[in-house]
Short mmCIF file of C-alpha atoms and ligand atoms in Angstrom, two decimals:
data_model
loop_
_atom_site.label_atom_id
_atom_site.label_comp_id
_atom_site.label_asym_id
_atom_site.label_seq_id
_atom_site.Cartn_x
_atom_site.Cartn_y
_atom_site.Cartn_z
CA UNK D 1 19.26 -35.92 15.03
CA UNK D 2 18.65 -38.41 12.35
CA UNK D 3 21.79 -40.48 10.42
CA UNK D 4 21.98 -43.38 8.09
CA UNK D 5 25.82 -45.08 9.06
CA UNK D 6 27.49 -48.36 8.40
CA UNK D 7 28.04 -49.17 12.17
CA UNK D 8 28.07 -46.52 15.30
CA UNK D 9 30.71 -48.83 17.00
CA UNK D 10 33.38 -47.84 14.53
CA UNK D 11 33.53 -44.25 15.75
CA UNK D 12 36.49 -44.86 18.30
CA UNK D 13 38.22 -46.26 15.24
CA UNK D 14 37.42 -43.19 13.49
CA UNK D 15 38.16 -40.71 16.37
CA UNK D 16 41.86 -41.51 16.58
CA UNK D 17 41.99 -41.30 12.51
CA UNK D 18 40.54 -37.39 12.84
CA UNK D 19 42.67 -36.92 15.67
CA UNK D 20 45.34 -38.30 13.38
CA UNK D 21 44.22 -35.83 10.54
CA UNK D 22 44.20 -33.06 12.56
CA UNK D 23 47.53 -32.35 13.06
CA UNK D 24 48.71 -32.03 9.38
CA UNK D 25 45.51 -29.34 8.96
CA UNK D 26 46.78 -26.20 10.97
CA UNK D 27 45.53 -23.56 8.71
CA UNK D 28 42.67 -25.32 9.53
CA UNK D 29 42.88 -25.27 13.05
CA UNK D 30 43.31 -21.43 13.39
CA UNK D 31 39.67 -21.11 11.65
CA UNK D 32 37.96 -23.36 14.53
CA UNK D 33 39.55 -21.70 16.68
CA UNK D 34 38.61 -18.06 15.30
CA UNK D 35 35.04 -19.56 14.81
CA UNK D 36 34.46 -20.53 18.41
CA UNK D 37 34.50 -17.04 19.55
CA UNK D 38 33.16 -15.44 16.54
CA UNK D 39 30.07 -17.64 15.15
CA UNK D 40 30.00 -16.70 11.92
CA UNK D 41 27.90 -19.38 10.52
CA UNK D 42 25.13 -18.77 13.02
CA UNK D 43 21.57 -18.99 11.89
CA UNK D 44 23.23 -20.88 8.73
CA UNK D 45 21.82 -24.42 7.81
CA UNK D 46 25.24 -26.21 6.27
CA UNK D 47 24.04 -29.08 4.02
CA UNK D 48 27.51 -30.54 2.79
CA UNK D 49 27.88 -33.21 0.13
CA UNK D 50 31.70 -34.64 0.34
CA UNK D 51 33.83 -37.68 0.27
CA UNK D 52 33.58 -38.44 3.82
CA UNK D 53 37.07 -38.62 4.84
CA UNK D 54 38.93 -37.77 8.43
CA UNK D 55 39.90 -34.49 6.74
CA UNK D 56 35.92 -33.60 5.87
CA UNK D 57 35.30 -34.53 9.53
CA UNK D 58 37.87 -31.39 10.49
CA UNK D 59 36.10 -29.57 8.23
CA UNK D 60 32.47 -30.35 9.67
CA UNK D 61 33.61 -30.04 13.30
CA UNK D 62 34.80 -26.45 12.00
CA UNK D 63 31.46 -25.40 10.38
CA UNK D 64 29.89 -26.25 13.52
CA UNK D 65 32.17 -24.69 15.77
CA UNK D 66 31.20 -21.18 13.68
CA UNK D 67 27.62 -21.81 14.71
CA UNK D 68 26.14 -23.84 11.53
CA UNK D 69 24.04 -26.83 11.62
CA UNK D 70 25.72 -29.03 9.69
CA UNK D 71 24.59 -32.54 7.77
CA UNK D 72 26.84 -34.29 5.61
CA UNK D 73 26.11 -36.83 3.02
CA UNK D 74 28.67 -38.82 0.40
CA UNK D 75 29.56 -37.33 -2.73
CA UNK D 76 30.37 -40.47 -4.40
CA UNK D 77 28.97 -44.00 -3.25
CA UNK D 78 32.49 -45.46 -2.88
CA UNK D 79 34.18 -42.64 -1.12
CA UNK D 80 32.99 -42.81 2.67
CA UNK D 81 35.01 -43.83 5.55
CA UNK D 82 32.50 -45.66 7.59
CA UNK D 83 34.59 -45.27 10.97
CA UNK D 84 35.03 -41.01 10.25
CA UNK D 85 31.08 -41.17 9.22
CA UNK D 86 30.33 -43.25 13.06
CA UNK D 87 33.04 -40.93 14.77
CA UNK D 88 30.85 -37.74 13.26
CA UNK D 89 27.35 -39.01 14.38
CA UNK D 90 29.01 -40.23 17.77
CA UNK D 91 31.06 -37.94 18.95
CA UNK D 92 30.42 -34.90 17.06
CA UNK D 93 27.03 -34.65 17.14
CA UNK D 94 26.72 -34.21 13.18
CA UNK D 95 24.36 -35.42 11.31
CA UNK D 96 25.55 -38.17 8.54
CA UNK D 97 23.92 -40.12 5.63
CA UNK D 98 26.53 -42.09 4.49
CA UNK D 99 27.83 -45.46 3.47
CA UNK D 100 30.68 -46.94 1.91
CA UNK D 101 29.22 -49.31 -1.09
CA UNK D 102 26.16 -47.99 -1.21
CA UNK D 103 24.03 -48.34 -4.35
CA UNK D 104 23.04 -44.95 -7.14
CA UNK D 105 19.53 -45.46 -4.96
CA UNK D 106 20.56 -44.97 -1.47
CA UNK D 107 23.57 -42.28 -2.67
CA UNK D 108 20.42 -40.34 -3.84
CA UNK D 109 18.37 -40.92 -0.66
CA UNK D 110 20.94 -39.63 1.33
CA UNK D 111 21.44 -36.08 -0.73
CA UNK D 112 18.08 -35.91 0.05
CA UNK D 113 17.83 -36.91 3.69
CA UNK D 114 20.46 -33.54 4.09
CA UNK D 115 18.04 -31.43 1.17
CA UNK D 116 15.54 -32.14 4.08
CA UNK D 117 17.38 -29.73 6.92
CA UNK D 118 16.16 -26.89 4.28
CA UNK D 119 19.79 -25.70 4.14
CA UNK D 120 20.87 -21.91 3.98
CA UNK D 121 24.30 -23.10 2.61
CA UNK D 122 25.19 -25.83 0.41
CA UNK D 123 29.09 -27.18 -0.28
CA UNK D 124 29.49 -29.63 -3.49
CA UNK D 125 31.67 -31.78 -4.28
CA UNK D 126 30.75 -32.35 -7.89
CA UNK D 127 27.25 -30.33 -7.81
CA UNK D 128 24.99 -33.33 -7.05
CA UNK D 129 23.34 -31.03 -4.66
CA UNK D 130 23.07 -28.09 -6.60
CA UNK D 131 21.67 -29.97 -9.69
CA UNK D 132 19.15 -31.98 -7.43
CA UNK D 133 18.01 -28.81 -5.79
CA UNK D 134 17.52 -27.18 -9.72
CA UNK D 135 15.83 -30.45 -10.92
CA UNK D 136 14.18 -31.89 -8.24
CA UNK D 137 13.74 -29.68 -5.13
CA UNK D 138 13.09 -26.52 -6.36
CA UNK D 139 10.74 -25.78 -3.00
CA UNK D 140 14.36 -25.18 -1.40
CA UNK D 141 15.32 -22.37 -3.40
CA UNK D 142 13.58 -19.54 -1.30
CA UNK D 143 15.80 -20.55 1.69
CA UNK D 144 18.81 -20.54 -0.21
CA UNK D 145 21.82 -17.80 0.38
CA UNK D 146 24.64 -19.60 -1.99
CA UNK D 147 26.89 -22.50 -1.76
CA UNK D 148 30.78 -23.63 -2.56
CA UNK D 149 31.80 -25.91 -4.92
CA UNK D 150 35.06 -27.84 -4.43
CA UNK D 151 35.93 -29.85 -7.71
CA UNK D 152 36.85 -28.96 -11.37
CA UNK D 153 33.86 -31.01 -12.76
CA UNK D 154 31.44 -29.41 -10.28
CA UNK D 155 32.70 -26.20 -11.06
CA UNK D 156 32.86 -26.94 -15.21
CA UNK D 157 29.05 -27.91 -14.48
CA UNK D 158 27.67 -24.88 -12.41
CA UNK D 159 29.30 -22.70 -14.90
CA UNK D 160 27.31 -23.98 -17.11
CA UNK D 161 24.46 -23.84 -15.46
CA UNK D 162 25.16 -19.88 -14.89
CA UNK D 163 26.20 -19.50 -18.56
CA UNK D 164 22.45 -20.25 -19.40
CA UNK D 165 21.07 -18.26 -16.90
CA UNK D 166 19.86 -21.33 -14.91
CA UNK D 167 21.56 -21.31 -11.72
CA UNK D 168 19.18 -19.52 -8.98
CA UNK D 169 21.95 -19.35 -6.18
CA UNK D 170 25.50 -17.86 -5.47
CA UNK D 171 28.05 -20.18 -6.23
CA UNK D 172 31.93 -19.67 -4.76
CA UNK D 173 34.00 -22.14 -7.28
CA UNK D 174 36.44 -23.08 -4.26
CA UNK D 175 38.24 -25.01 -6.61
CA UNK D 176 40.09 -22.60 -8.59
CA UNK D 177 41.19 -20.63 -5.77
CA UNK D 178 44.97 -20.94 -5.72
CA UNK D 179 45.74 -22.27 -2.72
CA UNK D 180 43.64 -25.40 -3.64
CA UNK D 181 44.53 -26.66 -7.04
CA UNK D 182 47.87 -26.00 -6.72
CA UNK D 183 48.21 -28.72 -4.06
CA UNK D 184 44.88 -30.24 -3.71
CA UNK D 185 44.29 -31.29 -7.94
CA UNK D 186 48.45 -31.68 -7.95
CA UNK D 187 50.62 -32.80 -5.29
CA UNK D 188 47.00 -34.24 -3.53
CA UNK D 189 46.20 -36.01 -6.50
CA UNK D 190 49.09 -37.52 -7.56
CA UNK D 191 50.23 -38.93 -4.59
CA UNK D 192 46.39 -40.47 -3.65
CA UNK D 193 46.35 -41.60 -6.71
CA UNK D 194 49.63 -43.64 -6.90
CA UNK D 195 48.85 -44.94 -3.13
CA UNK D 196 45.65 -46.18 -4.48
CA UNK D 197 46.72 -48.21 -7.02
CA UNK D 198 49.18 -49.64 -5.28
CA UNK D 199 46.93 -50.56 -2.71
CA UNK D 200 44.55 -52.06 -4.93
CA UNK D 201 47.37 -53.85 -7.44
CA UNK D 202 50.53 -54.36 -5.13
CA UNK D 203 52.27 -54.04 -8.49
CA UNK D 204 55.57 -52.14 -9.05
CA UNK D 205 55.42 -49.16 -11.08
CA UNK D 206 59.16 -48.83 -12.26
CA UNK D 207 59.78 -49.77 -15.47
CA UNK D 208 55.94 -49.79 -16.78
CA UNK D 209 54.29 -47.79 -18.90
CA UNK D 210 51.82 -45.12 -16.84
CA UNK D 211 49.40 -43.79 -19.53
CA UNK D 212 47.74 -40.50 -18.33
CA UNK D 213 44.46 -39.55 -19.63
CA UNK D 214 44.62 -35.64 -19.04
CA UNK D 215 47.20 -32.80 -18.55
CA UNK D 216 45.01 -30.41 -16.35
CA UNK D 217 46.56 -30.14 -12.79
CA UNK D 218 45.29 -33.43 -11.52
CA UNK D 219 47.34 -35.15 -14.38
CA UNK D 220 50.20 -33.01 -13.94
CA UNK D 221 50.53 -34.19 -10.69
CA UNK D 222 49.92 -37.91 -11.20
CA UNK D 223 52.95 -37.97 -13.63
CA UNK D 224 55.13 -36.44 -11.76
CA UNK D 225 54.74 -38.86 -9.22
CA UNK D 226 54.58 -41.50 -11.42
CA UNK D 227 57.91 -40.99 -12.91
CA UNK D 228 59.18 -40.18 -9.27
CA UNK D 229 58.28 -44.06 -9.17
CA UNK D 230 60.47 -44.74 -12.32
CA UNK D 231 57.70 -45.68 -14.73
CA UNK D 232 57.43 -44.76 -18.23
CA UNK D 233 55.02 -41.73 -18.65
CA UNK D 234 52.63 -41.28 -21.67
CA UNK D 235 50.35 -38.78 -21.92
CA UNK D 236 47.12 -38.70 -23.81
CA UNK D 237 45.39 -34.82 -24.22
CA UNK D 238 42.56 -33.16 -26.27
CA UNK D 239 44.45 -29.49 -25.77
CA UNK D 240 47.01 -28.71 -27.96
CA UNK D 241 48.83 -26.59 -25.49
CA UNK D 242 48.88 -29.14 -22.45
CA UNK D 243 49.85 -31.77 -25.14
CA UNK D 244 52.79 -29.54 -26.14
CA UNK D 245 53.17 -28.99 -21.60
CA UNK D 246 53.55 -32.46 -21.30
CA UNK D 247 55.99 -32.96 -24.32
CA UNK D 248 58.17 -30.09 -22.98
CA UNK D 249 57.80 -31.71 -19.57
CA UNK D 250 59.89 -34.51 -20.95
CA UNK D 251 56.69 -37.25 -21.65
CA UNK D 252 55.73 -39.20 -24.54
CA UNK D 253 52.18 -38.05 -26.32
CA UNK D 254 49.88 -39.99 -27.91
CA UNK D 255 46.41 -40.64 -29.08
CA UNK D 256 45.05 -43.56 -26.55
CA UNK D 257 44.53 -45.20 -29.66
CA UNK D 258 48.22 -45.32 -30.19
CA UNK D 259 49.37 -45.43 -26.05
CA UNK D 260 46.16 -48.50 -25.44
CA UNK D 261 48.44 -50.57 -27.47
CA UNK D 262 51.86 -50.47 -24.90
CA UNK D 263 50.23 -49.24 -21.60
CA UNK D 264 50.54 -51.82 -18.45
CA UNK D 265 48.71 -49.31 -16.40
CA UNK D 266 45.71 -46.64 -17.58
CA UNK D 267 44.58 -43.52 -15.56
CA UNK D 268 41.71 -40.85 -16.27
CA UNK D 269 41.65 -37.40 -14.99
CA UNK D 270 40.02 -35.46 -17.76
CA UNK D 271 37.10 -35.01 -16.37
CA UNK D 272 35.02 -35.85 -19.98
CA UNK D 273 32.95 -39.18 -20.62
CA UNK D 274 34.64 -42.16 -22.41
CA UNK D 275 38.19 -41.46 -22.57
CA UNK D 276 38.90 -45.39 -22.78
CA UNK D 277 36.31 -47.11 -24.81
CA UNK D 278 35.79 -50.12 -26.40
CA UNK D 279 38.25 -49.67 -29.52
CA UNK D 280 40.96 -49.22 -26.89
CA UNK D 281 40.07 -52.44 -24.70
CA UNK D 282 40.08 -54.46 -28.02
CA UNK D 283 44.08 -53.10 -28.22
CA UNK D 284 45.29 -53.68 -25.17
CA UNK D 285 47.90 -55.68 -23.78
CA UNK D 286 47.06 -59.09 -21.80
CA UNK D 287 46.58 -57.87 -18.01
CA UNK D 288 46.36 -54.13 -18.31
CA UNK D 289 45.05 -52.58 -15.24
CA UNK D 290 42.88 -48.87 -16.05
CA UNK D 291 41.58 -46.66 -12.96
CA UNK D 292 39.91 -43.30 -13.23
CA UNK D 293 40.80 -40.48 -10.43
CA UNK D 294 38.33 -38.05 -12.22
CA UNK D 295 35.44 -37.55 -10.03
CA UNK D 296 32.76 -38.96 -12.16
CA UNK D 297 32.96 -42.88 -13.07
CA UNK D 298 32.21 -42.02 -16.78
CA UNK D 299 35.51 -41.31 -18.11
CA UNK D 300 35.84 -45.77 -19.09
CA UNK D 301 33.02 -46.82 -20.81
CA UNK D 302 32.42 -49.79 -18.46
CA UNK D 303 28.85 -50.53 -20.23
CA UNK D 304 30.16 -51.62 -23.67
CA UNK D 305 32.93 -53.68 -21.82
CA UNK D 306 30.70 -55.23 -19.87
CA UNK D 307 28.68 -56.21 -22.89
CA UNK D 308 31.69 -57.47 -25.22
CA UNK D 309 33.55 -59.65 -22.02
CA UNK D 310 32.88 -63.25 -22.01
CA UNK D 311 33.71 -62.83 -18.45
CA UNK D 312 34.15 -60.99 -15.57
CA UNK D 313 35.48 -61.50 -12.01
CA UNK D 314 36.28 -60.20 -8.53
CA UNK D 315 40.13 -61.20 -8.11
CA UNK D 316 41.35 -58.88 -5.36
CA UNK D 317 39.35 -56.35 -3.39
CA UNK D 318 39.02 -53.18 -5.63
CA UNK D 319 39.93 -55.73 -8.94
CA UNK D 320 37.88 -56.84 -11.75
CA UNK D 321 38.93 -58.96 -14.32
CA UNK D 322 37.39 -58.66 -17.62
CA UNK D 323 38.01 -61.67 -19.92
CA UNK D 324 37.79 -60.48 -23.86
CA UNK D 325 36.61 -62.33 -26.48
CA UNK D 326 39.84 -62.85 -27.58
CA UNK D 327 40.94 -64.21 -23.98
CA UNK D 328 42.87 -61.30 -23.19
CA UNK D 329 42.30 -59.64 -19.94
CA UNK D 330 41.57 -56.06 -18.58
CA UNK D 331 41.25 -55.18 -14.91
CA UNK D 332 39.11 -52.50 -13.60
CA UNK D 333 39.71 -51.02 -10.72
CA UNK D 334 37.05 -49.66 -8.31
CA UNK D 335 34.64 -50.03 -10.66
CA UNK D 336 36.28 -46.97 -12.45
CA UNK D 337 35.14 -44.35 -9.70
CA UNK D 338 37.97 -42.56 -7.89
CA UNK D 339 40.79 -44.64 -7.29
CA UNK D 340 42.47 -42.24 -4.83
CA UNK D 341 38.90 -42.26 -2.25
CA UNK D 342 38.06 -45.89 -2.96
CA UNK D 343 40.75 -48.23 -2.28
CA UNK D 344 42.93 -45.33 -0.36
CA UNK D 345 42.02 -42.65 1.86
CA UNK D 346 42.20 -39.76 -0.36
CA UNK D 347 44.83 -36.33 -0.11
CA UNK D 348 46.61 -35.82 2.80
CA UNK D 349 45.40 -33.86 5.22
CA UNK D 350 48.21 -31.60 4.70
CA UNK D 351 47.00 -30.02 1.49
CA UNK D 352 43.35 -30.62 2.57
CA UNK D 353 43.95 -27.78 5.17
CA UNK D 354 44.08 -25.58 2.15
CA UNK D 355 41.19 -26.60 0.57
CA UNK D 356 38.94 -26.67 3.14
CA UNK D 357 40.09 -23.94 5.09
CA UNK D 358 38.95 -22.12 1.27
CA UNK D 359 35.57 -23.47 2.10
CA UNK D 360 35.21 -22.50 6.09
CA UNK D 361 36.31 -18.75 5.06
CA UNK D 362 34.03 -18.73 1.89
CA UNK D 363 31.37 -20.04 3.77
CA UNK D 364 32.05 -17.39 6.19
CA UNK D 365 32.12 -15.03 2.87
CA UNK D 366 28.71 -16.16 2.00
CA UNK D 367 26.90 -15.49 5.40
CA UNK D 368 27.99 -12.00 5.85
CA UNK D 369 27.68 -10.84 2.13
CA UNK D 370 24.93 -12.88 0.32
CA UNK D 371 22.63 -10.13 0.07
CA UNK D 372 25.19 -8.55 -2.39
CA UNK D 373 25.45 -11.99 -4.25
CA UNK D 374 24.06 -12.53 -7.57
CA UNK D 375 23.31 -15.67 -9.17
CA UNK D 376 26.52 -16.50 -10.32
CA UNK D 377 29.69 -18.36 -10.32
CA UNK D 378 32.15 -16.37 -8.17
CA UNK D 379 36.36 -16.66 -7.66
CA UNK D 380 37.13 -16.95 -3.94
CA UNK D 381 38.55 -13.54 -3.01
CA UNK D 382 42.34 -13.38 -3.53
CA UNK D 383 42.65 -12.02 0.08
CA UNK D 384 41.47 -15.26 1.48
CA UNK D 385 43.66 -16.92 -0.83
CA UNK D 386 46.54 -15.00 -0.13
CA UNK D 387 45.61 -15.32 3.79
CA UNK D 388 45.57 -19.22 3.46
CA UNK D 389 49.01 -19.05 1.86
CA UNK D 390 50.27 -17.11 4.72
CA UNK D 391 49.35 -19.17 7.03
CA UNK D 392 50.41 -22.44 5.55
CA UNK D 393 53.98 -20.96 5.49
CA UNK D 394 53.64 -20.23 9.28
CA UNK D 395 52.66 -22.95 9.99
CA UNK D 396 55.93 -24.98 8.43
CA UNK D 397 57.46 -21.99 9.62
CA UNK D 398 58.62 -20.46 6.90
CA UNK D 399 59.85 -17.00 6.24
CA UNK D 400 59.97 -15.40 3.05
CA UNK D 401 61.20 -12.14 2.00
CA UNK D 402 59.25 -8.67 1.60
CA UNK D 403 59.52 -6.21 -1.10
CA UNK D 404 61.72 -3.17 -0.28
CA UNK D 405 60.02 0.40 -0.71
CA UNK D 406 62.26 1.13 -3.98
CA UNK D 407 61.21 -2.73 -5.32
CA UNK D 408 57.60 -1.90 -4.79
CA UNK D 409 58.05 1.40 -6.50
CA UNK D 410 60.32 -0.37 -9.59
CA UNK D 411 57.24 -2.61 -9.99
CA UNK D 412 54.22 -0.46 -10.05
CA UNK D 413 56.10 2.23 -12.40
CA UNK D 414 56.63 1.98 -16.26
CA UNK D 415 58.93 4.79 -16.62
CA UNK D 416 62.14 2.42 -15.50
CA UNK D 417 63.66 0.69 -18.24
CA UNK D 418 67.34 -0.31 -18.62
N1 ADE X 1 39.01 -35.26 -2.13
C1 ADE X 1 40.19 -35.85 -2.35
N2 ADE X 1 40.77 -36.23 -1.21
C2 ADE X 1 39.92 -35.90 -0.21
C3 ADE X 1 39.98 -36.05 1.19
N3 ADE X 1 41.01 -36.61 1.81
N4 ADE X 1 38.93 -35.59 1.90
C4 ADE X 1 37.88 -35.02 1.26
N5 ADE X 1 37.79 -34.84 -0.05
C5 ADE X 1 38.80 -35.28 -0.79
#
């Protein structure tokens, strides 16, 4: 089995930290379990490109356990927990290419070094396989049966792709199913995303203002928790009707040429390319700390501020201080990739069951039904949804009602009125 790790003596480290996942990801659980006897994923080659996180590693061990040879790389060079990435090569037997830090080169290498187990089955997080495989590796098309997608840019991209007739292989968009960016995008973002900048700043929220680039579910999420924190919320949107969401869910909106003036702290979650950009540094306030929790480090345009600083320094892991011509300074933090992976550990494993329980039952999906796939982007089917739900309730143990016989009637009949 072949690997590229930080350091194989961190996997005892990492162990525990799984172990520790683990038992916030029933749902999860149940599918290993059902997997063990069943093999569904036999004969399957799993290439997987991820943030390599203890809750991934729960989510490899699973693929595995249904038969699949798995590999895993890093879908973003920041992202990977070196002691989960040891504890996988270790312990589990997986094969991992993956290291936190490492440069656009290597993070490249690596998708390549799992492109090379000629998968069956890819899963995304942000479609770097699927577009290398279209670009570059086309020779791994006729062994191909489809492949999962977990994020909102991935997904926005593939769509794309089968928009123009381009993409060559079944896609299940994991992300929209229900069950994952209701918690995952919301409740998983926003919390991640607070922990991480207060892991990387140590500064109090209360009382600050919290600018918001984006109202899609991932921003939702992030200002709820960031009021829950007591700051001042301001939201910046392209979409007049999540503008007029966040207005009617009781936050200031503004252009970020109006909110780069007042903010003390800047996050991006629109998914889209500069969303803070040099006008906006020029206006801000002495100190202003900006992050990104989108998935792709393009949303600050760190190039022109690079160029226009007289200066820039390290001054806490995870913080770079920009000095502007005018002396005021900007920190950057994790060099504008994900905030929430980089300097914290990502969701919680509690509403990464969900998510990745979508992706063990979709790759499960894929195996038995590919040959009635077509080259497209498909939903995750609302029974698997529905059955994820389910069991996330049992699992917290909690009962909810069912519809009577005459309520079931009332609602699939048009003839009752008042
Ligand atoms: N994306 C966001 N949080 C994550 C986590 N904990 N594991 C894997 N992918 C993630």
């Amino acid at each position: 089995m072949n690997f590229d790790i930080k350091d194989k003596s961190l996997a005892n480290k990492g162990k525990l930290r799984i172990e520790w996942a683990a038992v916030d990801m029933p749902v999860l659980k149940q599918i290993k379990q059902r997997f063990e006897k069943e093999k569904p994923l036999s004969g399957m080659r799993l290439a997987a490109c991820l943030h390599v996180t203890t809750e991934t590693a729960m989510l490899m061990e699973t693929l595995k356990a249904g038969g699949a040879e798995v590999s895993l790389c890093a879908s973003n060079p920041l992202s990977t927990q070196d002691d989960v990435a040891a504890s996988l090569v270790v312990n589990s037997g997986i094969s991992v290419h993956a290291i936190k830090g490492e440069d656009n080169q290597t993070y490249y290498k690596h998708i390549n070094s799992v492109l090379d187990t000629k998968p069956t089955i890819t899963m995304d997080d942000g479609a770097d396989l699927v577009s290398t495989i279209h670009k570059d590796r086309k020779d791994l098309l006729s062994y191909l049966v489809g492949g999962t997608e977990e994020t909102t840019t991935g997904v926005i991209r593939l769509r794309s792709m089968a928009k123009d007739n381009v993409l060559k292989f079944p896609i299940i968009a994991v992300n929209d199913a229900e069950t994952k960016h209701f918690f995952d995008n919301r409740y998983g973002t926003g919390q991640s995303t607070i922990d991480g900048i207060i892991r990387a700043t140590n500064r109090l929220l209360a009382g600050g203002n919290f600018v918001i680039a984006g109202y899609g579910w991932c921003g939702r999420g992030l200002a709820r928790r960031a009021e829950g924190q007591g700051a001042h919320v301001i939201v910046t949107e392209v979409d007049p009707l999540k503008a007029l969401e966040a207005v009617m869910d009781g936050y200031r909106v503004m252009p970020m040429a109006e909110a780069a003036k007042v903010g003390d702290i800047f996050c991006t979650l629109t998914g889209n390319k500069e969303v803070i950009a040099k006008e906006h540094f020029l206006l801000m306030k002495d100190g202003a700390i900006v992050c990104n929790s989108g998935h792709f480090n393009v949303e600050i345009d760190l190039e022109t501020l690079a160029k226009i600083a007289k200066s820039r320094r390290m001054v806490r892991d995870f913080v770079e201080e920009f000095t502007l011509p005018s002396g005021k300074k900007v920190n950057i933090l994790a060099e504008g990739r994900l905030i929430n992976l980089a300097s914290a550990e990502g969701h919680p494993s509690c509403v990464m069951d969900m998510s990745f329980a979508n992706q063990s039952l979709s790759a499960e999906y894929i195996a038995k039904n590919y040959k009635e796939l077509k080259n497209q982007v498909y939903n995750v089917p609302t029974a698997i949804d529905n059955q994820i739900a389910l069991l996330k309730l049992e699992a917290m143990e909690i009962n909810i009602d069912k519809l009577t016989p005459a309520q079931a009637q009332y609602l699939s009949s048009w003839q009752e009125g008042t």
